[in-house]
Amino acid sequence: MQDEPFVAVALHADHVSGLPAGLELVAPFHVHALEVVLWPLVHGQWLRGQRQEAFVNFLTTWDETIPQFERRVLDTEEIERIDNAGAWDDAHNAVLEALEEYYRRPLQQAAERVQMLGPEAVEQAVNAMLDTVTNMAEGILLQDLPARQDNLRTYWNALGEVEAKRAVFLAASRDALRQTPDTARS
């Protein structure tokens, strides 16, 4: 059986803690040992890049989604028109379809990628943002019931939380990207 080859690895002291600056070491490493040494570094960089992409995609989708909800809130004129036409079922179905198009698919998919990549603090922030959007959607869906304006209170309360929840997510994602990801193999 042939031995695995050795490779020479140059370590610059500027990058290795505890060595005098300017010192360069060239050391032979067994290929398997090199893989064990480099794997966490390479995987950590890859994970950081994947997280950054997922975080940015989620924020972009979030920023595109929130204004879509405002378009689903009926004004007094629309309520009167729907009342006169007796078309509440059609209006309700249109709102359901729009919520599916703007919330369930794109925002949920972007959130799932963030949830898969973590870390926990970012996942919690995403979950809180999704709860807020769910409350907005529920408030909009309730607007076609009697006492419509009171039912929209759920929507308006959730809308008031949008920027705060976004700021928490942004802070958690910034912290996650500034730390070296934990890539320990199980």
Tab-separated table of C-alpha atoms in Angstrom:
chain	number	residue	atom	x	y	z
A	1	MET	CA	0.000	0.000	0.000
A	2	GLN	CA	1.395	3.336	-1.029
A	3	ASP	CA	1.775	6.071	1.576
A	4	GLU	CA	-0.266	9.194	1.074
A	5	PRO	CA	1.901	12.047	-0.179
A	6	PHE	CA	3.158	14.838	1.972
A	7	VAL	CA	2.762	18.466	0.981
A	8	ALA	CA	4.788	21.459	2.111
A	9	VAL	CA	2.757	24.152	3.825
A	10	ALA	CA	4.175	27.586	4.464
A	11	LEU	CA	2.936	29.260	7.618
A	12	HIS	CA	3.589	32.953	7.971
A	13	ALA	CA	4.023	34.027	11.566
A	14	ASP	CA	1.794	37.035	11.006
A	15	HIS	CA	-1.102	34.557	10.792
A	16	VAL	CA	-0.055	32.162	13.542
A	17	SER	CA	-0.468	33.302	17.102
A	18	GLY	CA	2.593	33.017	19.336
A	19	LEU	CA	5.265	33.174	16.600
A	20	PRO	CA	7.506	36.207	16.044
A	21	ALA	CA	6.339	38.480	13.220
A	22	GLY	CA	8.083	37.948	9.901
A	23	LEU	CA	9.065	34.340	10.649
A	24	GLU	CA	8.150	31.830	7.965
A	25	LEU	CA	7.923	28.117	8.619
A	26	VAL	CA	7.753	25.484	5.913
A	27	ALA	CA	6.544	22.195	7.272
A	28	PRO	CA	5.668	18.902	5.648
A	29	PHE	CA	2.085	17.806	6.315
A	30	HIS	CA	0.549	14.472	5.623
A	31	VAL	CA	-2.332	15.089	3.164
A	32	HIS	CA	-4.951	13.731	5.584
A	33	ALA	CA	-3.593	15.901	8.420
A	34	LEU	CA	-3.759	18.939	6.148
A	35	GLU	CA	-7.403	18.172	5.370
A	36	VAL	CA	-8.179	17.993	9.084
A	37	VAL	CA	-6.393	21.307	9.674
A	38	LEU	CA	-7.906	23.175	6.716
A	39	TRP	CA	-11.445	21.733	6.690
A	40	PRO	CA	-12.819	23.985	9.459
A	41	LEU	CA	-11.316	27.079	7.810
A	42	VAL	CA	-12.639	26.307	4.326
A	43	HIS	CA	-16.030	25.151	5.586
A	44	GLY	CA	-16.303	28.175	7.882
A	45	GLN	CA	-15.729	30.550	4.969
A	46	TRP	CA	-18.238	28.648	2.837
A	47	LEU	CA	-20.846	28.720	5.626
A	48	ARG	CA	-20.309	32.434	6.222
A	49	GLY	CA	-20.834	33.091	2.498
A	50	GLN	CA	-23.993	30.963	2.406
A	51	ARG	CA	-25.371	32.745	5.455
A	52	GLN	CA	-24.622	36.178	4.047
A	53	GLU	CA	-26.404	35.326	0.810
A	54	ALA	CA	-29.407	33.888	2.673
A	55	PHE	CA	-29.627	36.876	5.060
A	56	VAL	CA	-29.493	39.430	2.238
A	57	ASN	CA	-32.053	37.465	0.210
A	58	PHE	CA	-34.400	37.293	3.195
A	59	LEU	CA	-34.138	41.045	3.876
A	60	THR	CA	-34.732	41.843	0.213
A	61	THR	CA	-37.782	39.577	0.130
A	62	TRP	CA	-39.028	41.070	3.415
A	63	ASP	CA	-38.663	44.613	2.070
A	64	GLU	CA	-40.597	43.641	-1.064
A	65	THR	CA	-43.315	41.782	0.872
A	66	ILE	CA	-44.356	44.289	3.523
A	67	PRO	CA	-45.690	46.925	1.073
A	68	GLN	CA	-47.822	44.231	-0.574
A	69	PHE	CA	-49.824	43.895	2.630
A	70	GLU	CA	-50.751	47.575	2.594
A	71	ARG	CA	-52.269	47.067	-0.848
A	72	ARG	CA	-54.613	44.469	0.677
A	73	VAL	CA	-56.056	46.789	3.335
A	74	LEU	CA	-59.394	48.042	2.085
A	75	ASP	CA	-60.259	51.701	2.276
A	76	THR	CA	-63.766	52.984	3.045
A	77	GLU	CA	-64.643	53.336	-0.631
A	78	GLU	CA	-63.653	49.740	-1.403
A	79	ILE	CA	-65.608	48.441	1.588
A	80	GLU	CA	-68.735	50.289	0.418
A	81	ARG	CA	-68.322	48.977	-3.148
A	82	ILE	CA	-67.881	45.385	-1.942
A	83	ASP	CA	-70.847	45.736	0.446
A	84	ASN	CA	-73.090	47.059	-2.355
A	85	ALA	CA	-72.044	44.259	-4.701
A	86	GLY	CA	-72.333	41.598	-1.984
A	87	ALA	CA	-68.917	40.384	-3.083
A	88	TRP	CA	-67.244	39.679	0.254
A	89	ASP	CA	-66.482	36.068	-0.669
A	90	ASP	CA	-64.706	37.179	-3.841
A	91	ALA	CA	-62.799	39.880	-1.960
A	92	HIS	CA	-61.799	37.415	0.752
A	93	ASN	CA	-60.558	34.898	-1.849
A	94	ALA	CA	-58.575	37.612	-3.634
A	95	VAL	CA	-56.881	38.517	-0.355
A	96	LEU	CA	-56.099	34.855	0.355
A	97	GLU	CA	-54.535	34.452	-3.096
A	98	ALA	CA	-52.479	37.614	-2.703
A	99	LEU	CA	-51.247	36.574	0.740
A	100	GLU	CA	-50.202	33.216	-0.686
A	101	GLU	CA	-48.406	34.892	-3.587
A	102	TYR	CA	-46.597	37.538	-1.541
A	103	TYR	CA	-46.124	35.822	1.802
A	104	ARG	CA	-46.320	32.066	1.843
A	105	ARG	CA	-44.113	31.338	-1.117
A	106	PRO	CA	-41.308	33.889	-1.422
A	107	LEU	CA	-40.954	35.023	2.187
A	108	GLN	CA	-41.371	31.558	3.657
A	109	GLN	CA	-38.814	30.084	1.233
A	110	ALA	CA	-36.275	32.799	2.023
A	111	ALA	CA	-36.882	32.297	5.753
A	112	GLU	CA	-36.430	28.526	5.505
A	113	ARG	CA	-32.962	28.942	4.008
A	114	VAL	CA	-31.965	31.259	6.862
A	115	GLN	CA	-33.424	28.813	9.398
A	116	MET	CA	-31.386	25.954	7.897
A	117	LEU	CA	-28.107	27.881	8.023
A	118	GLY	CA	-28.576	29.429	11.462
A	119	PRO	CA	-27.235	30.355	13.907
A	120	GLU	CA	-29.914	30.171	16.597
A	121	ALA	CA	-30.141	33.938	17.251
A	122	VAL	CA	-30.800	34.628	13.573
A	123	GLU	CA	-33.323	31.804	13.377
A	124	GLN	CA	-35.201	33.261	16.368
A	125	ALA	CA	-35.222	36.701	14.742
A	126	VAL	CA	-36.614	35.251	11.493
A	127	ASN	CA	-39.309	33.378	13.411
A	128	ALA	CA	-40.332	36.610	15.168
A	129	MET	CA	-40.523	38.370	11.798
A	130	LEU	CA	-42.689	35.585	10.380
A	131	ASP	CA	-44.985	35.837	13.417
A	132	THR	CA	-45.396	39.555	12.713
A	133	VAL	CA	-46.276	38.917	9.075
A	134	THR	CA	-48.717	36.193	10.121
A	135	ASN	CA	-50.428	38.716	12.418
A	136	MET	CA	-50.591	41.212	9.573
A	137	ALA	CA	-52.159	38.590	7.322
A	138	GLU	CA	-54.692	37.569	9.973
A	139	GLY	CA	-55.663	41.199	10.498
A	140	ILE	CA	-56.199	41.695	6.785
A	141	LEU	CA	-58.259	38.520	6.507
A	142	LEU	CA	-60.481	39.716	9.366
A	143	GLN	CA	-61.297	43.016	7.667
A	144	ASP	CA	-64.239	41.525	5.791
A	145	LEU	CA	-66.052	40.550	8.990
A	146	PRO	CA	-68.427	42.853	10.894
A	147	ALA	CA	-66.705	45.606	12.855
A	148	ARG	CA	-64.023	45.732	10.166
A	149	GLN	CA	-62.005	48.627	11.523
A	150	ASP	CA	-61.650	46.967	14.909
A	151	ASN	CA	-60.503	43.762	13.221
A	152	LEU	CA	-57.740	45.630	11.430
A	153	ARG	CA	-56.221	46.514	14.804
A	154	THR	CA	-54.282	43.194	14.618
A	155	TYR	CA	-52.827	44.333	11.298
A	156	TRP	CA	-51.918	47.828	12.491
A	157	ASN	CA	-50.292	46.513	15.683
A	158	ALA	CA	-48.187	44.063	13.672
A	159	LEU	CA	-47.274	46.744	11.144
A	160	GLY	CA	-45.958	48.816	14.052
A	161	GLU	CA	-43.518	45.995	14.887
A	162	VAL	CA	-42.088	45.595	11.376
A	163	GLU	CA	-39.076	47.905	11.672
A	164	ALA	CA	-38.165	46.743	15.179
A	165	LYS	CA	-38.235	43.072	14.124
A	166	ARG	CA	-36.159	43.884	11.045
A	167	ALA	CA	-33.585	45.684	13.208
A	168	VAL	CA	-33.290	42.666	15.544
A	169	PHE	CA	-32.746	40.360	12.555
A	170	LEU	CA	-30.165	42.724	11.078
A	171	ALA	CA	-28.224	42.889	14.362
A	172	ALA	CA	-28.307	39.094	14.822
A	173	SER	CA	-27.209	38.451	11.238
A	174	ARG	CA	-24.420	41.033	11.492
A	175	ASP	CA	-23.147	39.342	14.677
A	176	ALA	CA	-23.325	35.922	13.012
A	177	LEU	CA	-21.313	37.085	10.008
A	178	ARG	CA	-18.635	38.665	12.176
A	179	GLN	CA	-18.008	35.454	14.124
A	180	THR	CA	-16.209	32.383	12.893
A	181	PRO	CA	-18.901	29.767	12.293
A	182	ASP	CA	-18.812	26.657	14.458
A	183	THR	CA	-18.032	23.911	11.951
A	184	ALA	CA	-17.137	21.047	14.260
A	185	ARG	CA	-17.879	17.679	12.706
A	186	SER	CA	-20.237	15.476	14.661
